[in-house]
Structures are given as structure tokens and as C-alpha cells.
PDB file of C-alpha atoms in Angstrom:
ATOM      1  CA  PRO A   1     153.952 165.773 113.888  1.00  0.00           C
ATOM      2  CA  GLU A   2     156.651 168.415 114.317  1.00  0.00           C
ATOM      3  CA  LEU A   3     155.272 171.652 115.624  1.00  0.00           C
ATOM      4  CA  ALA A   4     156.609 175.135 116.207  1.00  0.00           C
ATOM      5  CA  GLY A   5     160.253 175.445 117.227  1.00  0.00           C
ATOM      6  CA  GLY A   6     161.156 171.810 116.770  1.00  0.00           C
ATOM      7  CA  LEU A   7     158.594 170.557 119.250  1.00  0.00           C
ATOM      8  CA  SER A   8     157.406 167.056 118.136  1.00  0.00           C
ATOM      9  CA  VAL A   9     154.355 165.232 119.531  1.00  0.00           C
ATOM     10  CA  LYS A  10     153.275 161.710 118.690  1.00  0.00           C
ATOM     11  CA  ALA A  11     150.165 160.109 120.219  1.00  0.00           C
ATOM     12  CA  ARG A  12     148.611 156.699 120.548  1.00  0.00           C
ATOM     13  CA  TYR A  13     145.401 155.500 122.212  1.00  0.00           C
ATOM     14  CA  LEU A  14     145.752 153.273 125.263  1.00  0.00           C
ATOM     15  CA  ARG A  15     143.670 150.109 125.475  1.00  0.00           C
ATOM     16  CA  GLY A  16     143.000 147.156 127.780  1.00  0.00           C
ATOM     17  CA  PRO A  17     144.908 146.721 131.038  1.00  0.00           C
ATOM     18  CA  THR A  18     147.371 149.515 130.143  1.00  0.00           C
ATOM     19  CA  ARG A  19     144.492 151.998 129.738  1.00  0.00           C
ATOM     20  CA  ASP A  20     142.883 150.854 132.967  1.00  0.00           C
ATOM     21  CA  ARG A  21     146.086 151.145 134.995  1.00  0.00           C
ATOM     22  CA  GLU A  22     146.928 154.596 133.639  1.00  0.00           C
ATOM     23  CA  ALA A  23     143.385 155.811 134.196  1.00  0.00           C
ATOM     24  CA  ARG A  24     143.559 154.920 137.885  1.00  0.00           C
ATOM     25  CA  LEU A  25     146.969 156.615 138.213  1.00  0.00           C
ATOM     26  CA  ILE A  26     145.549 159.929 136.993  1.00  0.00           C
ATOM     27  CA  GLY A  27     142.326 159.600 139.027  1.00  0.00           C
ATOM     28  CA  LEU A  28     139.888 158.563 136.295  1.00  0.00           C
ATOM     29  CA  ASP A  29     137.395 155.714 136.301  1.00  0.00           C
ATOM     30  CA  PRO A  30     138.675 152.934 133.967  1.00  0.00           C
ATOM     31  CA  GLY A  31     135.177 151.381 133.893  1.00  0.00           C
ATOM     32  CA  SER A  32     133.663 154.466 132.323  1.00  0.00           C
ATOM     33  CA  PRO A  33     133.141 154.192 128.553  1.00  0.00           C
ATOM     34  CA  VAL A  34     133.506 158.007 128.114  1.00  0.00           C
ATOM     35  CA  VAL A  35     137.086 157.889 129.348  1.00  0.00           C
ATOM     36  CA  VAL A  36     139.744 157.983 126.597  1.00  0.00           C
ATOM     37  CA  LEU A  37     143.467 158.001 127.264  1.00  0.00           C
ATOM     38  CA  LEU A  38     146.310 158.961 124.964  1.00  0.00           C
ATOM     39  CA  GLN A  39     150.012 158.314 125.525  1.00  0.00           C
ATOM     40  CA  LEU A  40     152.023 161.272 124.249  1.00  0.00           C
ATOM     41  CA  ARG A  41     155.685 161.213 123.168  1.00  0.00           C
ATOM     42  CA  ILE A  42     157.011 164.759 123.350  1.00  0.00           C
ATOM     43  CA  GLU A  43     160.427 165.403 121.829  1.00  0.00           C
ATOM     44  CA  ASN A  44     162.704 168.332 121.088  1.00  0.00           C
ATOM     45  CA  LYS A  45     163.779 167.906 117.447  1.00  0.00           C
ATOM     46  CA  ASP A  46     165.272 171.307 117.005  1.00  0.00           C
ATOM     47  CA  THR A  47     168.552 171.005 115.027  1.00  0.00           C
ATOM     48  CA  ASN A  48     170.158 174.128 116.524  1.00  0.00           C
ATOM     49  CA  ALA A  49     172.974 173.486 118.944  1.00  0.00           C
ATOM     50  CA  GLY A  50     172.026 174.086 122.588  1.00  0.00           C
ATOM     51  CA  SER A  51     168.297 174.239 121.844  1.00  0.00           C
ATOM     52  CA  VAL A  52     166.031 174.093 124.878  1.00  0.00           C
ATOM     53  CA  LEU A  53     162.261 174.094 124.873  1.00  0.00           C
ATOM     54  CA  ARG A  54     160.689 175.657 127.930  1.00  0.00           C
ATOM     55  CA  ARG A  55     157.328 175.591 129.696  1.00  0.00           C
ATOM     56  CA  ILE A  56     155.636 172.959 127.543  1.00  0.00           C
ATOM     57  CA  ARG A  57     152.002 172.703 128.665  1.00  0.00           C
ATOM     58  CA  PHE A  58     148.495 171.808 127.509  1.00  0.00           C
ATOM     59  CA  ILE A  59     145.628 174.325 127.832  1.00  0.00           C
ATOM     60  CA  VAL A  60     142.128 172.976 127.306  1.00  0.00           C
ATOM     61  CA  ARG A  61     139.743 174.761 124.919  1.00  0.00           C
ATOM     62  CA  ASN A  62     136.399 173.187 125.714  1.00  0.00           C
ATOM     63  CA  SER A  63     134.447 174.696 122.812  1.00  0.00           C
ATOM     64  CA  PRO A  64     133.558 171.891 120.397  1.00  0.00           C
ATOM     65  CA  ALA A  65     132.252 172.754 116.943  1.00  0.00           C
ATOM     66  CA  ALA A  66     128.493 172.599 116.273  1.00  0.00           C
ATOM     67  CA  GLY A  67     127.235 169.028 116.326  1.00  0.00           C
ATOM     68  CA  ARG A  68     130.269 167.707 118.217  1.00  0.00           C
ATOM     69  CA  ILE A  69     130.460 166.239 121.731  1.00  0.00           C
ATOM     70  CA  GLY A  70     133.053 168.003 123.892  1.00  0.00           C
ATOM     71  CA  LEU A  71     134.811 167.265 127.114  1.00  0.00           C
ATOM     72  CA  GLN A  72     133.256 167.016 130.562  1.00  0.00           C
ATOM     73  CA  GLN A  73     136.683 166.721 132.141  1.00  0.00           C
ATOM     74  CA  SER A  74     140.341 166.439 131.182  1.00  0.00           C
ATOM     75  CA  VAL A  75     143.564 165.501 132.958  1.00  0.00           C
ATOM     76  CA  VAL A  76     146.518 167.166 131.242  1.00  0.00           C
ATOM     77  CA  PRO A  77     150.160 166.215 131.867  1.00  0.00           C
ATOM     78  CA  PRO A  78     152.189 168.371 134.271  1.00  0.00           C
ATOM     79  CA  GLU A  79     154.056 171.274 132.675  1.00  0.00           C
ATOM     80  CA  ILE A  80     157.500 170.298 131.256  1.00  0.00           C
ATOM     81  CA  THR A  81     159.820 172.939 132.556  1.00  0.00           C
ATOM     82  CA  THR A  82     162.687 172.310 130.074  1.00  0.00           C
ATOM     83  CA  LEU A  83     163.338 169.853 127.264  1.00  0.00           C
ATOM     84  CA  LYS A  84     166.834 169.859 125.758  1.00  0.00           C
ATOM     85  CA  LYS A  85     167.712 169.122 122.111  1.00  0.00           C
ATOM     86  CA  GLY A  86     167.255 165.421 121.264  1.00  0.00           C
ATOM     87  CA  LYS A  87     165.485 164.627 124.540  1.00  0.00           C
ATOM     88  CA  MET A  88     161.995 163.222 124.868  1.00  0.00           C
ATOM     89  CA  THR A  89     159.408 162.449 127.522  1.00  0.00           C
ATOM     90  CA  ILE A  90     156.340 160.213 127.752  1.00  0.00           C
ATOM     91  CA  CYS A  91     153.153 161.447 129.406  1.00  0.00           C
ATOM     92  CA  ILE A  92     149.396 160.686 129.569  1.00  0.00           C
ATOM     93  CA  LEU A  93     146.470 162.849 128.443  1.00  0.00           C
ATOM     94  CA  GLY A  94     143.153 161.886 129.971  1.00  0.00           C
ATOM     95  CA  LEU A  95     139.857 162.762 128.275  1.00  0.00           C
ATOM     96  CA  VAL A  96     136.342 162.408 129.729  1.00  0.00           C
ATOM     97  CA  PHE A  97     133.690 163.144 127.110  1.00  0.00           C
ATOM     98  CA  ALA A  98     130.250 164.455 127.984  1.00  0.00           C
ATOM     99  CA  SER A  99     128.629 161.452 126.184  1.00  0.00           C
ATOM    100  CA  LEU A 100     129.218 158.947 123.422  1.00  0.00           C
ATOM    101  CA  SER A 101     128.027 158.665 119.848  1.00  0.00           C
ATOM    102  CA  ASN A 102     127.849 156.013 117.138  1.00  0.00           C
ATOM    103  CA  ARG A 103     128.705 158.558 114.414  1.00  0.00           C
ATOM    104  CA  GLU A 104     132.224 158.925 113.038  1.00  0.00           C
ATOM    105  CA  GLY A 105     134.215 161.901 114.254  1.00  0.00           C
ATOM    106  CA  THR A 106     131.554 163.259 116.644  1.00  0.00           C
ATOM    107  CA  LEU A 107     133.726 163.388 119.797  1.00  0.00           C
ATOM    108  CA  GLN A 108     136.090 166.367 119.873  1.00  0.00           C
ATOM    109  CA  ALA A 109     138.678 167.607 122.374  1.00  0.00           C
ATOM    110  CA  LYS A 110     140.495 170.852 121.688  1.00  0.00           C
ATOM    111  CA  PHE A 111     143.719 172.015 123.280  1.00  0.00           C
ATOM    112  CA  ASP A 112     146.475 174.578 122.801  1.00  0.00           C
ATOM    113  CA  LEU A 113     149.995 173.120 123.206  1.00  0.00           C
ATOM    114  CA  LYS A 114     152.110 175.984 124.431  1.00  0.00           C
ATOM    115  CA  SER A 115     155.849 176.417 124.921  1.00  0.00           C
ATOM    116  CA  GLY A 116     158.264 179.315 125.133  1.00  0.00           C
ATOM    117  CA  ARG A 117     158.314 179.397 121.317  1.00  0.00           C
ATOM    118  CA  GLY A 118     154.660 179.689 120.633  1.00  0.00           C
ATOM    119  CA  SER A 119     151.286 177.918 120.712  1.00  0.00           C
ATOM    120  CA  THR A 120     149.820 175.211 118.469  1.00  0.00           C
ATOM    121  CA  PRO A 121     146.102 174.197 118.413  1.00  0.00           C
ATOM    122  CA  LEU A 122     145.373 170.453 118.778  1.00  0.00           C
ATOM    123  CA  ASP A 123     142.112 168.907 117.630  1.00  0.00           C
ATOM    124  CA  ILE A 124     141.603 165.353 118.943  1.00  0.00           C
ATOM    125  CA  ARG A 125     138.710 163.346 117.469  1.00  0.00           C
ATOM    126  CA  PRO A 126     138.725 159.613 118.307  1.00  0.00           C
ATOM    127  CA  SER A 127     137.532 157.509 115.394  1.00  0.00           C
ATOM    128  CA  LEU A 128     134.474 155.339 115.795  1.00  0.00           C
ATOM    129  CA  VAL A 129     136.471 152.160 115.250  1.00  0.00           C
ATOM    130  CA  GLU A 130     138.732 153.177 118.208  1.00  0.00           C
ATOM    131  CA  LEU A 131     135.730 153.539 120.512  1.00  0.00           C
ATOM    132  CA  VAL A 132     134.136 150.132 119.771  1.00  0.00           C
ATOM    133  CA  LYS A 133     133.885 148.036 122.936  1.00  0.00           C
ATOM    134  CA  PRO A 134     135.074 144.415 122.889  1.00  0.00           C
ATOM    135  CA  LEU A 135     132.719 141.493 123.583  1.00  0.00           C
ATOM    136  CA  THR A 136     133.370 137.895 124.571  1.00  0.00           C
ATOM    137  CA  MET A 137     131.824 135.322 122.237  1.00  0.00           C
ATOM    138  CA  ASP A 138     132.714 131.863 120.999  1.00  0.00           C
ATOM    139  CA  VAL A 139     133.191 131.133 117.301  1.00  0.00           C
ATOM    140  CA  PRO A 140     129.971 129.071 116.792  1.00  0.00           C
ATOM    141  CA  MET A 141     127.834 131.835 118.243  1.00  0.00           C
ATOM    142  CA  PHE A 142     129.689 134.440 116.205  1.00  0.00           C
ATOM    143  CA  GLU A 143     129.015 132.535 113.004  1.00  0.00           C
ATOM    144  CA  GLN A 144     125.411 131.950 113.894  1.00  0.00           C
ATOM    145  CA  ASN A 145     124.792 135.625 114.599  1.00  0.00           C
ATOM    146  CA  ILE A 146     126.616 136.967 111.546  1.00  0.00           C
ATOM    147  CA  HIS A 147     124.713 134.589 109.275  1.00  0.00           C
ATOM    148  CA  ARG A 148     121.419 136.317 110.286  1.00  0.00           C
ATOM    149  CA  LEU A 149     122.573 139.756 109.229  1.00  0.00           C
ATOM    150  CA  ARG A 150     121.712 140.572 105.607  1.00  0.00           C
ATOM    151  CA  GLY A 151     120.917 143.500 103.358  1.00  0.00           C
ATOM    152  CA  PHE A 152     121.953 146.892 104.776  1.00  0.00           C
ATOM    153  CA  GLN A 153     123.238 145.099 107.888  1.00  0.00           C
ATOM    154  CA  ARG A 154     126.093 143.513 105.953  1.00  0.00           C
ATOM    155  CA  ILE A 155     128.774 145.085 103.752  1.00  0.00           C
ATOM    156  CA  THR A 156     131.564 143.193 102.053  1.00  0.00           C
ATOM    157  CA  SER A 157     134.382 144.841 100.238  1.00  0.00           C
ATOM    158  CA  ASP A 158     137.606 143.883  98.536  1.00  0.00           C
ATOM    159  CA  PHE A 159     140.926 145.247  99.746  1.00  0.00           C
ATOM    160  CA  THR A 160     144.537 145.312  98.622  1.00  0.00           C
ATOM    161  CA  ILE A 161     147.707 145.812 100.661  1.00  0.00           C
ATOM    162  CA  PRO A 162     150.986 147.489  99.534  1.00  0.00           C
ATOM    163  CA  SER A 163     153.181 145.210  97.450  1.00  0.00           C
ATOM    164  CA  ALA A 164     156.041 145.830  99.891  1.00  0.00           C
ATOM    165  CA  ALA A 165     153.948 144.384 102.781  1.00  0.00           C
ATOM    166  CA  THR A 166     155.384 140.877 102.517  1.00  0.00           C
ATOM    167  CA  ASN A 167     155.206 140.036 106.210  1.00  0.00           C
ATOM    168  CA  THR A 168     152.608 137.242 106.763  1.00  0.00           C
ATOM    169  CA  ASP A 169     151.145 139.060 109.800  1.00  0.00           C
ATOM    170  CA  TYR A 170     150.777 142.462 108.076  1.00  0.00           C
ATOM    171  CA  ILE A 171     146.975 142.233 107.730  1.00  0.00           C
ATOM    172  CA  PRO A 172     146.074 141.222 111.287  1.00  0.00           C
ATOM    173  CA  ARG A 173     148.691 143.619 112.669  1.00  0.00           C
ATOM    174  CA  MET A 174     147.286 146.614 110.801  1.00  0.00           C
ATOM    175  CA  ILE A 175     143.663 145.727 111.583  1.00  0.00           C
ATOM    176  CA  LEU A 176     144.308 145.223 115.307  1.00  0.00           C
ATOM    177  CA  LYS A 177     146.317 148.455 115.433  1.00  0.00           C
ATOM    178  CA  GLN A 178     143.219 150.258 114.143  1.00  0.00           C
ATOM    179  CA  VAL A 179     140.382 148.616 116.096  1.00  0.00           C
ATOM    180  CA  ALA A 180     140.199 148.067 119.845  1.00  0.00           C
ATOM    181  CA  LEU A 181     139.159 144.383 119.578  1.00  0.00           C
ATOM    182  CA  ARG A 182     140.896 141.038 119.928  1.00  0.00           C
ATOM    183  CA  PRO A 183     140.500 137.931 117.636  1.00  0.00           C
ATOM    184  CA  LEU A 184     137.961 135.322 118.709  1.00  0.00           C
ATOM    185  CA  ASP A 185     140.441 132.592 117.783  1.00  0.00           C
ATOM    186  CA  GLU A 186     144.144 133.493 118.042  1.00  0.00           C
ATOM    187  CA  GLN A 187     145.046 130.578 115.685  1.00  0.00           C
ATOM    188  CA  SER A 188     142.451 131.400 112.962  1.00  0.00           C
ATOM    189  CA  TRP A 189     144.835 133.596 110.989  1.00  0.00           C
ATOM    190  CA  THR A 190     147.657 131.118 111.103  1.00  0.00           C
ATOM    191  CA  ASN A 191     145.400 128.216 110.132  1.00  0.00           C
ATOM    192  CA  ASN A 192     143.134 129.714 107.420  1.00  0.00           C
ATOM    193  CA  LYS A 193     143.998 133.418 107.005  1.00  0.00           C
ATOM    194  CA  THR A 194     140.781 134.580 108.639  1.00  0.00           C
ATOM    195  CA  LEU A 195     140.325 137.157 111.399  1.00  0.00           C
ATOM    196  CA  GLN A 196     137.004 137.312 113.343  1.00  0.00           C
ATOM    197  CA  LEU A 197     136.279 140.249 115.631  1.00  0.00           C
ATOM    198  CA  VAL A 198     133.211 141.161 117.665  1.00  0.00           C
ATOM    199  CA  GLY A 199     132.211 144.176 119.743  1.00  0.00           C
ATOM    200  CA  CYS A 200     129.437 146.676 120.353  1.00  0.00           C
ATOM    201  CA  LEU A 201     129.060 150.300 119.289  1.00  0.00           C
ATOM    202  CA  PRO A 202     130.139 152.828 121.890  1.00  0.00           C
ATOM    203  CA  ALA A 203     126.758 154.471 122.530  1.00  0.00           C
ATOM    204  CA  SER A 204     124.640 151.289 122.468  1.00  0.00           C
ATOM    205  CA  ALA A 205     125.596 147.983 124.046  1.00  0.00           C
ATOM    206  CA  THR A 206     122.784 146.288 122.134  1.00  0.00           C
ATOM    207  CA  GLU A 207     124.124 147.224 118.711  1.00  0.00           C
ATOM    208  CA  LYS A 208     126.719 144.517 118.040  1.00  0.00           C
ATOM    209  CA  LEU A 209     129.428 144.704 115.473  1.00  0.00           C
ATOM    210  CA  TYR A 210     130.860 141.678 113.601  1.00  0.00           C
ATOM    211  CA  ILE A 211     134.007 141.884 111.470  1.00  0.00           C
ATOM    212  CA  VAL A 212     135.526 139.143 109.251  1.00  0.00           C
ATOM    213  CA  VAL A 213     138.803 139.754 107.434  1.00  0.00           C
ATOM    214  CA  GLN A 214     139.988 137.106 104.940  1.00  0.00           C
ATOM    215  CA  GLN A 215     143.159 137.060 102.870  1.00  0.00           C
ATOM    216  CA  GLN A 216     142.448 135.563  99.432  1.00  0.00           C
ATOM    217  CA  GLY A 217     145.666 136.284  97.566  1.00  0.00           C
ATOM    218  CA  THR A 218     149.202 137.416  98.108  1.00  0.00           C
ATOM    219  CA  SER A 219     148.138 141.060  98.511  1.00  0.00           C
ATOM    220  CA  SER A 220     144.369 141.032  98.524  1.00  0.00           C
ATOM    221  CA  GLY A 221     141.269 139.848 100.358  1.00  0.00           C
ATOM    222  CA  LYS A 222     137.801 140.718 101.626  1.00  0.00           C
ATOM    223  CA  ILE A 223     136.404 142.501 104.663  1.00  0.00           C
ATOM    224  CA  THR A 224     132.886 141.922 105.859  1.00  0.00           C
ATOM    225  CA  VAL A 225     131.356 144.252 108.446  1.00  0.00           C
ATOM    226  CA  CYS A 226     127.935 143.469 109.926  1.00  0.00           C
ATOM    227  CA  CYS A 227     125.808 145.715 112.182  1.00  0.00           C
ATOM    228  CA  ASP A 228     122.256 146.975 112.491  1.00  0.00           C
ATOM    229  CA  ASN A 229     123.612 150.553 112.201  1.00  0.00           C
ATOM    230  CA  ALA A 230     124.298 151.084 108.474  1.00  0.00           C
ATOM    231  CA  MET A 231     126.068 154.389 108.910  1.00  0.00           C
ATOM    232  CA  ALA A 232     128.410 152.972 111.540  1.00  0.00           C
ATOM    233  CA  THR A 233     129.052 149.897 109.342  1.00  0.00           C
ATOM    234  CA  ASN A 234     130.215 152.057 106.440  1.00  0.00           C
ATOM    235  CA  SER A 235     132.424 154.210 108.674  1.00  0.00           C
ATOM    236  CA  ILE A 236     134.151 151.212 110.229  1.00  0.00           C
ATOM    237  CA  LEU A 237     134.682 149.511 106.875  1.00  0.00           C
ATOM    238  CA  ASP A 238     136.311 152.661 105.536  1.00  0.00           C
ATOM    239  CA  SER A 239     138.618 152.910 108.550  1.00  0.00           C
ATOM    240  CA  LEU A 240     139.760 149.265 108.249  1.00  0.00           C
ATOM    241  CA  LYS A 241     140.446 149.540 104.497  1.00  0.00           C
ATOM    242  CA  LYS A 242     142.434 152.746 105.103  1.00  0.00           C
ATOM    243  CA  ALA A 243     144.495 150.956 107.737  1.00  0.00           C
ATOM    244  CA  LEU A 244     145.393 148.170 105.322  1.00  0.00           C
ATOM    245  CA  ARG A 245     146.603 150.644 102.719  1.00  0.00           C
ATOM    246  CA  GLY A 246     149.391 151.487 105.152  1.00  0.00           C
TER     247      GLY A 246
END
């Protein structure tokens, strides 16, 4: 969003090989599950002629709210000395949390983003669906395991997508943008409009998560989420449905 004095910051979570490479470059362990990386796009959007933003820097405020898990370590980008009107820069923010949780919104990192024109507080709380860890599994094993999960372990819900979302890959694109998993079968969506994903919850490698997304109409379908953790199941389902609403 645009902050004080025309300063604009957009962020996205890094995943996979890109995350691992950038973690090494800033001295963090890519194999650690408590390491979270964000790529930041910082831009001067001030409309005044000759505008220059000065001394743009991140100051950590390691004081999470009650019931939250804060930072053990952070690696902030170097100070940006000057940023002229219409110019932008890309940088990496590294977060190392004290521990993990299977509850939505529990992890919290707090910063002040300062410049010569003021200070803006930043509150970063990675969603549970972003922290899910990918697993490798073949389709027959996936279907066998998901068939066993019943009752509170399984939630199925209808979804609709915006009428303007006419692109055939809208559903898988929005789902995979939201969750840090990859399809079991890359051709499954093309062949039968079904997306199958599997992972484990961040704080427990034994609590596996199974997701099935099926398109059943031009702008509708069903999502099934299965997991032994009922609270996590509901949180992840809500996040996926929100992603599909655009």
C-alpha cells in the first residue's frame, strides 16, 4: 500500500528454490522451517515534481501481542539513501520466528518503516496456508489416505469465482498463489478440472493436509480440505475460498 509521503511498499512471500537461494544470500538457513522471506518492492509514488525520499529503513519492534509468536532474528534490507520520484527498488526481508504454530495468524513480526517524511508501523502475520510444508506423494496414495478421513477431519464447501474470471486457469492460479504447495499431477486440471495438493502443518510433520479443488460449472465448484486438526482445516478452507473470490 501507499504510505506516508508517497512511499509505496508491496510484498510477496518467497517459496521453493527462490526462497532457498535468497536465504543463503542473506545468511539464513533455508532448511529451517521458521525462516520466512518476503520480497519487497519499494517505490516513490509522490506526484510532486522533484520528489526524493531519503533514508528509507526498517526498524524491528520485537514486541508481539499477547498470544503471538515473535521474532528470534530478522535480516532487514540495507538503508535506501535516496529514492527519486517514479523510481523503485527490490529488496529482501528475512524473518526467523521463535517457533511455529498450527493456528491462524499466530506468528507476528512488527517493524517501523522510516523515511525522511515520517514513520509507518508494519505488522506482518504470515497466514497458516502460506506456512504449510509441501510433501511428495503419488496420486493413488493420496486418494487412499484422503478416503480414510471422515467427520471433523473432512470439510467440503462450495465456491464461486467472479463472473469476469473467464480464463480457464483462474482457479488453479489463484489457489497456488495462496498456498505453498504444488499439484500432485500437473495434467489433472487440464484433463478433469481437479487440483490435488498435499502437505503437512508447519508445527507438526505428522499432521498431513489434503486439498482437492474441483470445478463443477463455469464459475463454481467444490473445495475439500482434510486434516486431523479441525481448527487448521477451517482456517485453510477459509483462506482458499477468499483467494478464489479475487
